[in-house]
Coordinates of C-alpha atoms in Angstrom, one line a residue:
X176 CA -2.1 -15.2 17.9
X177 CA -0.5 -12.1 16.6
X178 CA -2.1 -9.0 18.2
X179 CA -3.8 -6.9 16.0
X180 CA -1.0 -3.6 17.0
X181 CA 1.9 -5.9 16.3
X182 CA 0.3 -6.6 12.5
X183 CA -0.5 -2.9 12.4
X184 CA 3.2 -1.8 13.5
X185 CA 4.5 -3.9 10.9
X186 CA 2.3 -2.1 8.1
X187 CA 3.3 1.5 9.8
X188 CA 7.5 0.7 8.8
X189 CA 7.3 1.1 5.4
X190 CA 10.7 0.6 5.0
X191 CA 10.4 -3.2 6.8
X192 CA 7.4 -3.7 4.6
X193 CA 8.8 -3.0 1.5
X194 CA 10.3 -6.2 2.2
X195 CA 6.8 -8.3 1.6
X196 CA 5.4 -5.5 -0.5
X197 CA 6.8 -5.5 -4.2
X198 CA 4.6 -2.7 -5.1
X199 CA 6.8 -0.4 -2.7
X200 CA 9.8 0.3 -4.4
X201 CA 12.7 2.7 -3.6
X202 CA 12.3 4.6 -0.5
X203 CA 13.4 7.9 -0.3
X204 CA 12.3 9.4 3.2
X205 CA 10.2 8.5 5.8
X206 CA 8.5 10.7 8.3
X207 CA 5.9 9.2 11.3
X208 CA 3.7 11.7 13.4
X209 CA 2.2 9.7 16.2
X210 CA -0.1 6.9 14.3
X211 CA 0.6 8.6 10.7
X212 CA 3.5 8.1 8.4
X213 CA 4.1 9.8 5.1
X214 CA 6.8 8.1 2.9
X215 CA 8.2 8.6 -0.8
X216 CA 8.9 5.5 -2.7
X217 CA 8.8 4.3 -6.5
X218 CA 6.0 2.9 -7.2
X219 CA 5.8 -0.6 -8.9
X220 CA 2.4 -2.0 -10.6
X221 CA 2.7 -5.7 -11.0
X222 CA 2.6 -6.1 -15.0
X223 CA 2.5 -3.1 -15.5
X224 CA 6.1 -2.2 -17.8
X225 CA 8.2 1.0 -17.6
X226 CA 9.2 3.5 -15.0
X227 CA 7.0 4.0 -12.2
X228 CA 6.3 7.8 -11.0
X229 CA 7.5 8.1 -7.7
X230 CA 4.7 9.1 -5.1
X231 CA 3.8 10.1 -1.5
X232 CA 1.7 8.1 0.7
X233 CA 0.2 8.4 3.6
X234 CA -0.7 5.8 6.4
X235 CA -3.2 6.7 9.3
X236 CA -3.7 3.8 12.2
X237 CA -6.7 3.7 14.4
X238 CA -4.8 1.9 16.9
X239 CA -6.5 -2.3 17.2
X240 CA -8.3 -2.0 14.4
X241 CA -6.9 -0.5 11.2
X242 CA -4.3 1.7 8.5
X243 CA -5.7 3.3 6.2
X244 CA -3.5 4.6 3.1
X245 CA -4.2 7.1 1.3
X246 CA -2.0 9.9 -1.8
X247 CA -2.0 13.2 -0.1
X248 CA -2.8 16.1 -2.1
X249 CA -1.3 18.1 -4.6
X250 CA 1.6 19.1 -4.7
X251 CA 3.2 15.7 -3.5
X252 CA 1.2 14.0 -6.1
X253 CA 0.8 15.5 -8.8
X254 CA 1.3 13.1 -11.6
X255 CA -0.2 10.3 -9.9
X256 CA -3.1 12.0 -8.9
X257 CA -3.5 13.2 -12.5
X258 CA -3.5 9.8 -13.9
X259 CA -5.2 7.8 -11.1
X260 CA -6.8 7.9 -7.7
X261 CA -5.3 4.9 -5.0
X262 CA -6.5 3.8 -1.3
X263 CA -5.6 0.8 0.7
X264 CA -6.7 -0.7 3.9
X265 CA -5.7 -3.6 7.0
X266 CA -8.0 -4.2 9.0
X267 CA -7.6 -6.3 12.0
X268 CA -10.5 -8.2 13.8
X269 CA -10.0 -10.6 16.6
X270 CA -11.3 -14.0 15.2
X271 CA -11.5 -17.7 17.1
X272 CA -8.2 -16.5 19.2
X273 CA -6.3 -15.2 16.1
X274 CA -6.5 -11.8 14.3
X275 CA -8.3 -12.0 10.4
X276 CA -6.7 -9.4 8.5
X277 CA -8.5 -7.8 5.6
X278 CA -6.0 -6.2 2.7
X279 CA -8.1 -3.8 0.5
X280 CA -6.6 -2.3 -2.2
X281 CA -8.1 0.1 -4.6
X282 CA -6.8 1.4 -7.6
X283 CA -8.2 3.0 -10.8
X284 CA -6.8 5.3 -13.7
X285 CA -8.0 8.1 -15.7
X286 CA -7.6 8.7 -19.7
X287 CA -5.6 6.8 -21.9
X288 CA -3.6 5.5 -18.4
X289 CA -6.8 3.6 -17.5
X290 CA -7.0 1.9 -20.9
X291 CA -3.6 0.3 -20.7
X292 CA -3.1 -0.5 -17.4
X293 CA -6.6 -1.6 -15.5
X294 CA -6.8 -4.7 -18.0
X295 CA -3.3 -5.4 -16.7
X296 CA -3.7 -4.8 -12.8
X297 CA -7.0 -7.0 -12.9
X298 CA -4.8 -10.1 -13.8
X299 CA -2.1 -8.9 -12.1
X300 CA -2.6 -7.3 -8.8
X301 CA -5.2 -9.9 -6.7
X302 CA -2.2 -12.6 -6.9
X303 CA 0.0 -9.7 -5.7
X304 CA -1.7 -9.0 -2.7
X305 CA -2.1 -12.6 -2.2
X306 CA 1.8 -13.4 -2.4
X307 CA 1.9 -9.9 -0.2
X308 CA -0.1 -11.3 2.5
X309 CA 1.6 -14.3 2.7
X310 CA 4.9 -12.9 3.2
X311 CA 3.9 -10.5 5.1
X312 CA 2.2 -13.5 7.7
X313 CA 5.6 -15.6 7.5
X314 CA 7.6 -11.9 8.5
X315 CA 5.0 -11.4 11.4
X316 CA 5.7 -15.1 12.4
X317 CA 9.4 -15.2 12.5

């Protein structure tokens, strides 16, 4: 069984799981306060073509149990939270002497944005959280 803080100390290095996570892209600084880390990264959409805007995101554990993911306000996001609103979950519940982990993630665009690339991300992003998860399992288990 992997403990539920191990799982969650693996989600709180983004720069370890950038490795399973093809949505995080370039990392350009990392800063952890106790159970919250902000990083800046280029973001990558699966499907979704051209350059990605590069954003800040913010992690908050409850130790056991979760991370939460959230874009900070403005101004460390102001393009993406012009053109869309994000949030993203683990949460870890001890299950039959393993831990179940639950991957939420929540995207969704505003004006013309939304028209191009939610018909993509609908095909496009369940399989990449799937792939995600399974890397992300296999890295955990090594």
């Amino acid at each position: 069984m992997l403990p539920a803080d191990r799982v969650l100390g693996f989600v709180m290095d983004p720069r370890a799981y950038a490795a399973v996570d093809g949505k995080i892209g370039a990392i350009d600084w990392v800063r952890r306060d106790g159970d919250v880390t902000e990083f800046r990264f280029r973001s990558r959409l699966p499907g979704v073509p051209g350059p990605a805007p590069r954003v800040v995101s913010r992690m908050s554990r409850t130790p056991g149990e979760r991370v939460d993911v959230r874009l900070p306000p403005i101004p460390a996001n102001r393009l993406a939270r012009l053109v869309s609103e994000f949030s993203a979950s683990w949460v870890c519940v001890p299950a039959g002497g393993r831990t179940a982990v639950t991957r939420t993630v929540r995207c969704a665009f505003k004006g013309p944005v939304k028209w191009f690339a939610e018909p993509i991300l609908r095909r496009t992003l369940r399989p990449d959280v799937e792939d995600e998860m399974r890397q992300a399992k296999a890295a955990l288990e090594r």
